[in-house]
Amino acid sequence: MPELDPVIHAQARLRVVAALNVLGEGDEMAFNALRKLLGMTAGNLSVHLTKLEDADYVRINKTHRGRTPVTFVALTTRGRLAFEDYTKAIRTLLDNAGGAT
């Protein structure tokens, strides 16, 4: 049986990584846009982003647009590889789930 990455496996973090994986390499998404896309509260998203950042799966960039602070989130190369491995593991798990009937 394949091992599922516990950092990604939590439903909310899986949704975050899947959403960011759609972006091109090096592209980033504003925190508020990601929050709205996923329908999460700012606090909940922040907690999950911290877990992903601690694993080096996402990069957080805090900057300003004029005088307004803006936070951007991007999937790191390590995060992309982890998501790719996770999806392969899920596919393997599902492919082997049928068993003998």
PDB file of N, CA and C in Angstrom:
ATOM      1  N   MET A   1       0.831  -1.185   0.000  1.00  0.00           N
ATOM      2  CA  MET A   1       0.000   0.000   0.000  1.00  0.00           C
ATOM      3  C   MET A   1       0.875   1.247   0.000  1.00  0.00           C
ATOM      4  N   PRO A   2       0.512   2.209  -0.809  1.00  0.00           N
ATOM      5  CA  PRO A   2       1.306   3.442  -0.856  1.00  0.00           C
ATOM      6  C   PRO A   2       1.124   4.275   0.411  1.00  0.00           C
ATOM      7  N   GLU A   3       2.148   5.009   0.752  1.00  0.00           N
ATOM      8  CA  GLU A   3       2.109   5.908   1.914  1.00  0.00           C
ATOM      9  C   GLU A   3       1.556   7.265   1.459  1.00  0.00           C
ATOM     10  N   LEU A   4       0.552   7.781   2.174  1.00  0.00           N
ATOM     11  CA  LEU A   4      -0.030   9.081   1.842  1.00  0.00           C
ATOM     12  C   LEU A   4       0.605  10.150   2.716  1.00  0.00           C
ATOM     13  N   ASP A   5       1.069  11.213   2.103  1.00  0.00           N
ATOM     14  CA  ASP A   5       1.716  12.318   2.806  1.00  0.00           C
ATOM     15  C   ASP A   5       0.730  12.939   3.787  1.00  0.00           C
ATOM     16  N   PRO A   6       0.997  12.846   5.100  1.00  0.00           N
ATOM     17  CA  PRO A   6       0.049  13.379   6.082  1.00  0.00           C
ATOM     18  C   PRO A   6      -0.080  14.898   6.039  1.00  0.00           C
ATOM     19  N   VAL A   7       0.919  15.593   5.530  1.00  0.00           N
ATOM     20  CA  VAL A   7       0.829  17.058   5.431  1.00  0.00           C
ATOM     21  C   VAL A   7      -0.216  17.437   4.393  1.00  0.00           C
ATOM     22  N   ILE A   8      -0.243  16.735   3.291  1.00  0.00           N
ATOM     23  CA  ILE A   8      -1.192  17.043   2.208  1.00  0.00           C
ATOM     24  C   ILE A   8      -2.540  16.374   2.446  1.00  0.00           C
ATOM     25  N   HIS A   9      -2.555  15.241   3.121  1.00  0.00           N
ATOM     26  CA  HIS A   9      -3.757  14.424   3.213  1.00  0.00           C
ATOM     27  C   HIS A   9      -4.929  15.093   3.923  1.00  0.00           C
ATOM     28  N   ALA A  10      -4.684  16.017   4.823  1.00  0.00           N
ATOM     29  CA  ALA A  10      -5.794  16.733   5.468  1.00  0.00           C
ATOM     30  C   ALA A  10      -6.601  17.445   4.387  1.00  0.00           C
ATOM     31  N   GLN A  11      -7.913  17.325   4.448  1.00  0.00           N
ATOM     32  CA  GLN A  11      -8.772  17.825   3.373  1.00  0.00           C
ATOM     33  C   GLN A  11      -8.490  19.284   3.005  1.00  0.00           C
ATOM     34  N   ALA A  12      -8.402  20.151   3.980  1.00  0.00           N
ATOM     35  CA  ALA A  12      -8.194  21.573   3.686  1.00  0.00           C
ATOM     36  C   ALA A  12      -6.844  21.807   3.008  1.00  0.00           C
ATOM     37  N   ARG A  13      -5.797  21.125   3.488  1.00  0.00           N
ATOM     38  CA  ARG A  13      -4.474  21.313   2.879  1.00  0.00           C
ATOM     39  C   ARG A  13      -4.420  20.714   1.480  1.00  0.00           C
ATOM     40  N   LEU A  14      -5.119  19.619   1.270  1.00  0.00           N
ATOM     41  CA  LEU A  14      -5.200  19.035  -0.068  1.00  0.00           C
ATOM     42  C   LEU A  14      -5.856  20.018  -1.032  1.00  0.00           C
ATOM     43  N   ARG A  15      -6.903  20.680  -0.592  1.00  0.00           N
ATOM     44  CA  ARG A  15      -7.588  21.679  -1.429  1.00  0.00           C
ATOM     45  C   ARG A  15      -6.660  22.851  -1.741  1.00  0.00           C
ATOM     46  N   VAL A  16      -5.885  23.292  -0.752  1.00  0.00           N
ATOM     47  CA  VAL A  16      -4.945  24.404  -0.951  1.00  0.00           C
ATOM     48  C   VAL A  16      -3.896  24.017  -1.986  1.00  0.00           C
ATOM     49  N   VAL A  17      -3.285  22.867  -1.801  1.00  0.00           N
ATOM     50  CA  VAL A  17      -2.216  22.428  -2.705  1.00  0.00           C
ATOM     51  C   VAL A  17      -2.766  22.202  -4.113  1.00  0.00           C
ATOM     52  N   ALA A  18      -3.945  21.603  -4.223  1.00  0.00           N
ATOM     53  CA  ALA A  18      -4.547  21.374  -5.539  1.00  0.00           C
ATOM     54  C   ALA A  18      -4.831  22.699  -6.249  1.00  0.00           C
ATOM     55  N   ALA A  19      -5.321  23.683  -5.514  1.00  0.00           N
ATOM     56  CA  ALA A  19      -5.606  24.999  -6.112  1.00  0.00           C
ATOM     57  C   ALA A  19      -4.326  25.675  -6.575  1.00  0.00           C
ATOM     58  N   LEU A  20      -3.282  25.615  -5.767  1.00  0.00           N
ATOM     59  CA  LEU A  20      -2.018  26.270  -6.125  1.00  0.00           C
ATOM     60  C   LEU A  20      -1.284  25.520  -7.234  1.00  0.00           C
ATOM     61  N   ASN A  21      -1.506  24.219  -7.337  1.00  0.00           N
ATOM     62  CA  ASN A  21      -0.837  23.423  -8.365  1.00  0.00           C
ATOM     63  C   ASN A  21      -1.279  23.821  -9.776  1.00  0.00           C
ATOM     64  N   VAL A  22      -2.458  24.389  -9.890  1.00  0.00           N
ATOM     65  CA  VAL A  22      -2.968  24.833 -11.191  1.00  0.00           C
ATOM     66  C   VAL A  22      -2.152  26.011 -11.728  1.00  0.00           C
ATOM     67  N   LEU A  23      -1.587  26.798 -10.819  1.00  0.00           N
ATOM     68  CA  LEU A  23      -0.766  27.943 -11.229  1.00  0.00           C
ATOM     69  C   LEU A  23       0.516  27.456 -11.892  1.00  0.00           C
ATOM     70  N   GLY A  24       1.055  28.275 -12.762  1.00  0.00           N
ATOM     71  CA  GLY A  24       2.325  27.945 -13.389  1.00  0.00           C
ATOM     72  C   GLY A  24       3.468  27.990 -12.392  1.00  0.00           C
ATOM     73  N   GLU A  25       4.557  27.349 -12.737  1.00  0.00           N
ATOM     74  CA  GLU A  25       5.756  27.350 -11.893  1.00  0.00           C
ATOM     75  C   GLU A  25       6.168  28.791 -11.608  1.00  0.00           C
ATOM     76  N   GLY A  26       6.307  29.145 -10.341  1.00  0.00           N
ATOM     77  CA  GLY A  26       6.715  30.487  -9.952  1.00  0.00           C
ATOM     78  C   GLY A  26       5.575  31.484  -9.813  1.00  0.00           C
ATOM     79  N   ASP A  27       4.371  31.115 -10.280  1.00  0.00           N
ATOM     80  CA  ASP A  27       3.216  32.009 -10.131  1.00  0.00           C
ATOM     81  C   ASP A  27       2.693  31.923  -8.702  1.00  0.00           C
ATOM     82  N   GLU A  28       2.020  32.979  -8.283  1.00  0.00           N
ATOM     83  CA  GLU A  28       1.482  33.023  -6.933  1.00  0.00           C
ATOM     84  C   GLU A  28       0.068  33.574  -6.952  1.00  0.00           C
ATOM     85  N   MET A  29      -0.641  33.332  -5.847  1.00  0.00           N
ATOM     86  CA  MET A  29      -2.030  33.786  -5.720  1.00  0.00           C
ATOM     87  C   MET A  29      -2.150  34.608  -4.446  1.00  0.00           C
ATOM     88  N   ALA A  30      -2.919  35.674  -4.518  1.00  0.00           N
ATOM     89  CA  ALA A  30      -3.165  36.487  -3.336  1.00  0.00           C
ATOM     90  C   ALA A  30      -3.928  35.666  -2.301  1.00  0.00           C
ATOM     91  N   PHE A  31      -3.564  35.837  -1.046  1.00  0.00           N
ATOM     92  CA  PHE A  31      -4.187  35.123   0.061  1.00  0.00           C
ATOM     93  C   PHE A  31      -5.705  35.258   0.007  1.00  0.00           C
ATOM     94  N   ASN A  32      -6.212  36.476  -0.168  1.00  0.00           N
ATOM     95  CA  ASN A  32      -7.666  36.681  -0.172  1.00  0.00           C
ATOM     96  C   ASN A  32      -8.345  35.987  -1.341  1.00  0.00           C
ATOM     97  N   ALA A  33      -7.688  35.944  -2.494  1.00  0.00           N
ATOM     98  CA  ALA A  33      -8.254  35.236  -3.643  1.00  0.00           C
ATOM     99  C   ALA A  33      -8.319  33.738  -3.354  1.00  0.00           C
ATOM    100  N   LEU A  34      -7.262  33.195  -2.749  1.00  0.00           N
ATOM    101  CA  LEU A  34      -7.241  31.780  -2.392  1.00  0.00           C
ATOM    102  C   LEU A  34      -8.305  31.474  -1.337  1.00  0.00           C
ATOM    103  N   ARG A  35      -8.425  32.344  -0.357  1.00  0.00           N
ATOM    104  CA  ARG A  35      -9.432  32.178   0.698  1.00  0.00           C
ATOM    105  C   ARG A  35     -10.834  32.131   0.105  1.00  0.00           C
ATOM    106  N   LYS A  36     -11.138  33.053  -0.801  1.00  0.00           N
ATOM    107  CA  LYS A  36     -12.462  33.096  -1.428  1.00  0.00           C
ATOM    108  C   LYS A  36     -12.691  31.873  -2.312  1.00  0.00           C
ATOM    109  N   LEU A  37     -11.677  31.490  -3.077  1.00  0.00           N
ATOM    110  CA  LEU A  37     -11.780  30.329  -3.956  1.00  0.00           C
ATOM    111  C   LEU A  37     -12.125  29.067  -3.169  1.00  0.00           C
ATOM    112  N   LEU A  38     -11.482  28.911  -2.013  1.00  0.00           N
ATOM    113  CA  LEU A  38     -11.676  27.710  -1.207  1.00  0.00           C
ATOM    114  C   LEU A  38     -12.815  27.822  -0.202  1.00  0.00           C
ATOM    115  N   GLY A  39     -13.372  29.028  -0.034  1.00  0.00           N
ATOM    116  CA  GLY A  39     -14.466  29.230   0.909  1.00  0.00           C
ATOM    117  C   GLY A  39     -14.044  28.999   2.351  1.00  0.00           C
ATOM    118  N   MET A  40     -12.827  29.404   2.678  1.00  0.00           N
ATOM    119  CA  MET A  40     -12.285  29.209   4.026  1.00  0.00           C
ATOM    120  C   MET A  40     -12.213  30.545   4.748  1.00  0.00           C
ATOM    121  N   THR A  41     -12.199  30.485   6.071  1.00  0.00           N
ATOM    122  CA  THR A  41     -11.965  31.703   6.839  1.00  0.00           C
ATOM    123  C   THR A  41     -10.475  32.027   6.784  1.00  0.00           C
ATOM    124  N   ALA A  42     -10.144  33.268   7.023  1.00  0.00           N
ATOM    125  CA  ALA A  42      -8.747  33.690   7.013  1.00  0.00           C
ATOM    126  C   ALA A  42      -7.943  32.920   8.054  1.00  0.00           C
ATOM    127  N   GLY A  43      -8.509  32.740   9.236  1.00  0.00           N
ATOM    128  CA  GLY A  43      -7.808  32.028  10.298  1.00  0.00           C
ATOM    129  C   GLY A  43      -7.550  30.573   9.953  1.00  0.00           C
ATOM    130  N   ASN A  44      -8.549  29.908   9.416  1.00  0.00           N
ATOM    131  CA  ASN A  44      -8.408  28.501   9.044  1.00  0.00           C
ATOM    132  C   ASN A  44      -7.367  28.344   7.940  1.00  0.00           C
ATOM    133  N   LEU A  45      -7.442  29.186   6.923  1.00  0.00           N
ATOM    134  CA  LEU A  45      -6.466  29.121   5.838  1.00  0.00           C
ATOM    135  C   LEU A  45      -5.064  29.391   6.362  1.00  0.00           C
ATOM    136  N   SER A  46      -4.929  30.357   7.238  1.00  0.00           N
ATOM    137  CA  SER A  46      -3.609  30.678   7.805  1.00  0.00           C
ATOM    138  C   SER A  46      -2.990  29.491   8.528  1.00  0.00           C
ATOM    139  N   VAL A  47      -3.800  28.793   9.301  1.00  0.00           N
ATOM    140  CA  VAL A  47      -3.307  27.621  10.039  1.00  0.00           C
ATOM    141  C   VAL A  47      -2.784  26.564   9.065  1.00  0.00           C
ATOM    142  N   HIS A  48      -3.534  26.296   8.025  1.00  0.00           N
ATOM    143  CA  HIS A  48      -3.123  25.269   7.059  1.00  0.00           C
ATOM    144  C   HIS A  48      -1.923  25.718   6.231  1.00  0.00           C
ATOM    145  N   LEU A  49      -1.872  26.990   5.893  1.00  0.00           N
ATOM    146  CA  LEU A  49      -0.706  27.493   5.165  1.00  0.00           C
ATOM    147  C   LEU A  49       0.559  27.399   6.016  1.00  0.00           C
ATOM    148  N   THR A  50       0.437  27.614   7.307  1.00  0.00           N
ATOM    149  CA  THR A  50       1.590  27.490   8.192  1.00  0.00           C
ATOM    150  C   THR A  50       2.121  26.061   8.185  1.00  0.00           C
ATOM    151  N   LYS A  51       1.230  25.082   8.240  1.00  0.00           N
ATOM    152  CA  LYS A  51       1.654  23.671   8.172  1.00  0.00           C
ATOM    153  C   LYS A  51       2.351  23.381   6.846  1.00  0.00           C
ATOM    154  N   LEU A  52       1.798  23.899   5.767  1.00  0.00           N
ATOM    155  CA  LEU A  52       2.395  23.676   4.451  1.00  0.00           C
ATOM    156  C   LEU A  52       3.727  24.416   4.307  1.00  0.00           C
ATOM    157  N   GLU A  53       3.803  25.602   4.878  1.00  0.00           N
ATOM    158  CA  GLU A  53       5.053  26.369   4.840  1.00  0.00           C
ATOM    159  C   GLU A  53       6.133  25.673   5.673  1.00  0.00           C
ATOM    160  N   ASP A  54       5.770  25.140   6.826  1.00  0.00           N
ATOM    161  CA  ASP A  54       6.722  24.420   7.669  1.00  0.00           C
ATOM    162  C   ASP A  54       7.311  23.206   6.944  1.00  0.00           C
ATOM    163  N   ALA A  55       6.524  22.600   6.065  1.00  0.00           N
ATOM    164  CA  ALA A  55       6.990  21.452   5.281  1.00  0.00           C
ATOM    165  C   ALA A  55       7.702  21.889   4.006  1.00  0.00           C
ATOM    166  N   ASP A  56       7.818  23.208   3.791  1.00  0.00           N
ATOM    167  CA  ASP A  56       8.417  23.779   2.583  1.00  0.00           C
ATOM    168  C   ASP A  56       7.631  23.418   1.318  1.00  0.00           C
ATOM    169  N   TYR A  57       6.316  23.308   1.463  1.00  0.00           N
ATOM    170  CA  TYR A  57       5.444  23.029   0.321  1.00  0.00           C
ATOM    171  C   TYR A  57       4.893  24.317  -0.290  1.00  0.00           C
ATOM    172  N   VAL A  58       4.811  25.382   0.498  1.00  0.00           N
ATOM    173  CA  VAL A  58       4.369  26.670  -0.023  1.00  0.00           C
ATOM    174  C   VAL A  58       5.342  27.757   0.413  1.00  0.00           C
ATOM    175  N   ARG A  59       5.329  28.824  -0.363  1.00  0.00           N
ATOM    176  CA  ARG A  59       6.122  30.019  -0.054  1.00  0.00           C
ATOM    177  C   ARG A  59       5.137  31.150   0.168  1.00  0.00           C
ATOM    178  N   ILE A  60       5.327  31.887   1.261  1.00  0.00           N
ATOM    179  CA  ILE A  60       4.477  33.026   1.596  1.00  0.00           C
ATOM    180  C   ILE A  60       5.295  34.293   1.362  1.00  0.00           C
ATOM    181  N   ASN A  61       4.728  35.227   0.609  1.00  0.00           N
ATOM    182  CA  ASN A  61       5.402  36.488   0.303  1.00  0.00           C
ATOM    183  C   ASN A  61       4.505  37.638   0.757  1.00  0.00           C
ATOM    184  N   LYS A  62       4.926  38.323   1.808  1.00  0.00           N
ATOM    185  CA  LYS A  62       4.159  39.467   2.319  1.00  0.00           C
ATOM    186  C   LYS A  62       4.779  40.742   1.761  1.00  0.00           C
ATOM    187  N   THR A  63       3.940  41.536   1.105  1.00  0.00           N
ATOM    188  CA  THR A  63       4.410  42.756   0.458  1.00  0.00           C
ATOM    189  C   THR A  63       3.333  43.827   0.577  1.00  0.00           C
ATOM    190  N   HIS A  64       3.472  44.885  -0.174  1.00  0.00           N
ATOM    191  CA  HIS A  64       2.483  45.970  -0.180  1.00  0.00           C
ATOM    192  C   HIS A  64       2.121  46.331  -1.617  1.00  0.00           C
ATOM    193  N   ARG A  65       0.882  46.695  -1.799  1.00  0.00           N
ATOM    194  CA  ARG A  65       0.404  47.329  -3.034  1.00  0.00           C
ATOM    195  C   ARG A  65       0.035  48.734  -2.613  1.00  0.00           C
ATOM    196  N   GLY A  66       0.925  49.659  -2.918  1.00  0.00           N
ATOM    197  CA  GLY A  66       0.742  51.002  -2.388  1.00  0.00           C
ATOM    198  C   GLY A  66       0.943  50.933  -0.890  1.00  0.00           C
ATOM    199  N   ARG A  67      -0.069  51.334  -0.155  1.00  0.00           N
ATOM    200  CA  ARG A  67       0.006  51.290   1.310  1.00  0.00           C
ATOM    201  C   ARG A  67      -0.706  50.068   1.898  1.00  0.00           C
ATOM    202  N   THR A  68      -1.288  49.267   1.028  1.00  0.00           N
ATOM    203  CA  THR A  68      -2.070  48.124   1.491  1.00  0.00           C
ATOM    204  C   THR A  68      -1.212  46.863   1.543  1.00  0.00           C
ATOM    205  N   PRO A  69      -1.150  46.206   2.707  1.00  0.00           N
ATOM    206  CA  PRO A  69      -0.403  44.950   2.781  1.00  0.00           C
ATOM    207  C   PRO A  69      -1.113  43.845   1.997  1.00  0.00           C
ATOM    208  N   VAL A  70      -0.333  43.050   1.288  1.00  0.00           N
ATOM    209  CA  VAL A  70      -0.866  41.938   0.504  1.00  0.00           C
ATOM    210  C   VAL A  70       0.021  40.718   0.753  1.00  0.00           C
ATOM    211  N   THR A  71      -0.614  39.570   0.915  1.00  0.00           N
ATOM    212  CA  THR A  71       0.108  38.316   1.096  1.00  0.00           C
ATOM    213  C   THR A  71      -0.136  37.443  -0.124  1.00  0.00           C
ATOM    214  N   PHE A  72       0.955  36.939  -0.698  1.00  0.00           N
ATOM    215  CA  PHE A  72       0.871  36.034  -1.839  1.00  0.00           C
ATOM    216  C   PHE A  72       1.339  34.648  -1.413  1.00  0.00           C
ATOM    217  N   VAL A  73       0.751  33.631  -2.024  1.00  0.00           N
ATOM    218  CA  VAL A  73       1.075  32.235  -1.714  1.00  0.00           C
ATOM    219  C   VAL A  73       1.425  31.532  -3.015  1.00  0.00           C
ATOM    220  N   ALA A  74       2.485  30.730  -2.976  1.00  0.00           N
ATOM    221  CA  ALA A  74       2.896  29.955  -4.146  1.00  0.00           C
ATOM    222  C   ALA A  74       3.314  28.563  -3.705  1.00  0.00           C
ATOM    223  N   LEU A  75       3.128  27.604  -4.578  1.00  0.00           N
ATOM    224  CA  LEU A  75       3.585  26.249  -4.337  1.00  0.00           C
ATOM    225  C   LEU A  75       5.072  26.188  -4.675  1.00  0.00           C
ATOM    226  N   THR A  76       5.864  25.617  -3.794  1.00  0.00           N
ATOM    227  CA  THR A  76       7.297  25.472  -4.061  1.00  0.00           C
ATOM    228  C   THR A  76       7.522  24.251  -4.960  1.00  0.00           C
ATOM    229  N   THR A  77       8.725  24.120  -5.449  1.00  0.00           N
ATOM    230  CA  THR A  77       9.073  22.930  -6.241  1.00  0.00           C
ATOM    231  C   THR A  77       8.867  21.675  -5.401  1.00  0.00           C
ATOM    232  N   ARG A  78       9.291  21.732  -4.153  1.00  0.00           N
ATOM    233  CA  ARG A  78       9.092  20.587  -3.254  1.00  0.00           C
ATOM    234  C   ARG A  78       7.606  20.286  -3.087  1.00  0.00           C
ATOM    235  N   GLY A  79       6.786  21.330  -2.987  1.00  0.00           N
ATOM    236  CA  GLY A  79       5.346  21.152  -2.858  1.00  0.00           C
ATOM    237  C   GLY A  79       4.735  20.516  -4.092  1.00  0.00           C
ATOM    238  N   ARG A  80       5.196  20.941  -5.265  1.00  0.00           N
ATOM    239  CA  ARG A  80       4.707  20.347  -6.520  1.00  0.00           C
ATOM    240  C   ARG A  80       5.058  18.865  -6.586  1.00  0.00           C
ATOM    241  N   LEU A  81       6.290  18.531  -6.217  1.00  0.00           N
ATOM    242  CA  LEU A  81       6.717  17.131  -6.237  1.00  0.00           C
ATOM    243  C   LEU A  81       5.931  16.308  -5.213  1.00  0.00           C
ATOM    244  N   ALA A  82       5.692  16.882  -4.041  1.00  0.00           N
ATOM    245  CA  ALA A  82       4.920  16.185  -3.008  1.00  0.00           C
ATOM    246  C   ALA A  82       3.489  15.937  -3.482  1.00  0.00           C
ATOM    247  N   PHE A  83       2.897  16.927  -4.149  1.00  0.00           N
ATOM    248  CA  PHE A  83       1.540  16.766  -4.658  1.00  0.00           C
ATOM    249  C   PHE A  83       1.505  15.713  -5.764  1.00  0.00           C
ATOM    250  N   GLU A  84       2.503  15.713  -6.616  1.00  0.00           N
ATOM    251  CA  GLU A  84       2.595  14.704  -7.681  1.00  0.00           C
ATOM    252  C   GLU A  84       2.704  13.301  -7.065  1.00  0.00           C
ATOM    253  N   ASP A  85       3.563  13.148  -6.064  1.00  0.00           N
ATOM    254  CA  ASP A  85       3.702  11.859  -5.379  1.00  0.00           C
ATOM    255  C   ASP A  85       2.399  11.457  -4.695  1.00  0.00           C
ATOM    256  N   TYR A  86       1.723  12.427  -4.095  1.00  0.00           N
ATOM    257  CA  TYR A  86       0.459  12.159  -3.406  1.00  0.00           C
ATOM    258  C   TYR A  86      -0.594  11.671  -4.404  1.00  0.00           C
ATOM    259  N   THR A  87      -0.707  12.344  -5.541  1.00  0.00           N
ATOM    260  CA  THR A  87      -1.719  11.937  -6.524  1.00  0.00           C
ATOM    261  C   THR A  87      -1.397  10.554  -7.093  1.00  0.00           C
ATOM    262  N   LYS A  88      -0.113  10.256  -7.283  1.00  0.00           N
ATOM    263  CA  LYS A  88       0.272   8.906  -7.745  1.00  0.00           C
ATOM    264  C   LYS A  88      -0.115   7.863  -6.703  1.00  0.00           C
ATOM    265  N   ALA A  89       0.135   8.167  -5.430  1.00  0.00           N
ATOM    266  CA  ALA A  89      -0.206   7.235  -4.358  1.00  0.00           C
ATOM    267  C   ALA A  89      -1.708   7.003  -4.284  1.00  0.00           C
ATOM    268  N   ILE A  90      -2.486   8.052  -4.428  1.00  0.00           N
ATOM    269  CA  ILE A  90      -3.956   7.925  -4.412  1.00  0.00           C
ATOM    270  C   ILE A  90      -4.418   7.067  -5.592  1.00  0.00           C
ATOM    271  N   ARG A  91      -3.849   7.325  -6.771  1.00  0.00           N
ATOM    272  CA  ARG A  91      -4.236   6.533  -7.954  1.00  0.00           C
ATOM    273  C   ARG A  91      -3.904   5.057  -7.740  1.00  0.00           C
ATOM    274  N   THR A  92      -2.744   4.779  -7.195  1.00  0.00           N
ATOM    275  CA  THR A  92      -2.346   3.405  -6.922  1.00  0.00           C
ATOM    276  C   THR A  92      -3.300   2.768  -5.917  1.00  0.00           C
ATOM    277  N   LEU A  93      -3.613   3.496  -4.877  1.00  0.00           N
ATOM    278  CA  LEU A  93      -4.531   3.009  -3.857  1.00  0.00           C
ATOM    279  C   LEU A  93      -5.893   2.685  -4.464  1.00  0.00           C
ATOM    280  N   LEU A  94      -6.398   3.586  -5.295  1.00  0.00           N
ATOM    281  CA  LEU A  94      -7.706   3.388  -5.919  1.00  0.00           C
ATOM    282  C   LEU A  94      -7.678   2.254  -6.944  1.00  0.00           C
ATOM    283  N   ASP A  95      -6.598   2.156  -7.701  1.00  0.00           N
ATOM    284  CA  ASP A  95      -6.476   1.092  -8.687  1.00  0.00           C
ATOM    285  C   ASP A  95      -6.460  -0.283  -8.028  1.00  0.00           C
ATOM    286  N   ASN A  96      -5.924  -0.349  -6.820  1.00  0.00           N
ATOM    287  CA  ASN A  96      -5.830  -1.624  -6.111  1.00  0.00           C
ATOM    288  C   ASN A  96      -6.993  -1.876  -5.165  1.00  0.00           C
ATOM    289  N   ALA A  97      -7.941  -0.968  -5.116  1.00  0.00           N
ATOM    290  CA  ALA A  97      -9.040  -1.066  -4.163  1.00  0.00           C
ATOM    291  C   ALA A  97     -10.109  -2.078  -4.596  1.00  0.00           C
ATOM    292  N   GLY A  98     -10.162  -2.368  -5.881  1.00  0.00           N
ATOM    293  CA  GLY A  98     -11.218  -3.260  -6.382  1.00  0.00           C
ATOM    294  C   GLY A  98     -11.128  -4.655  -5.827  1.00  0.00           C
ATOM    295  N   GLY A  99      -9.923  -5.180  -5.743  1.00  0.00           N
ATOM    296  CA  GLY A  99      -9.737  -6.537  -5.227  1.00  0.00           C
ATOM    297  C   GLY A  99     -10.469  -7.563  -6.068  1.00  0.00           C
ATOM    298  N   ALA A 100     -10.497  -8.753  -5.585  1.00  0.00           N
ATOM    299  CA  ALA A 100     -11.192  -9.839  -6.287  1.00  0.00           C
ATOM    300  C   ALA A 100     -12.661  -9.836  -5.911  1.00  0.00           C
ATOM    301  N   THR A 101     -13.520 -10.035  -6.902  1.00  0.00           N
ATOM    302  CA  THR A 101     -14.964 -10.093  -6.623  1.00  0.00           C
ATOM    303  C   THR A 101     -15.494 -11.459  -6.868  1.00  0.00           C
TER     304      THR A 101
END
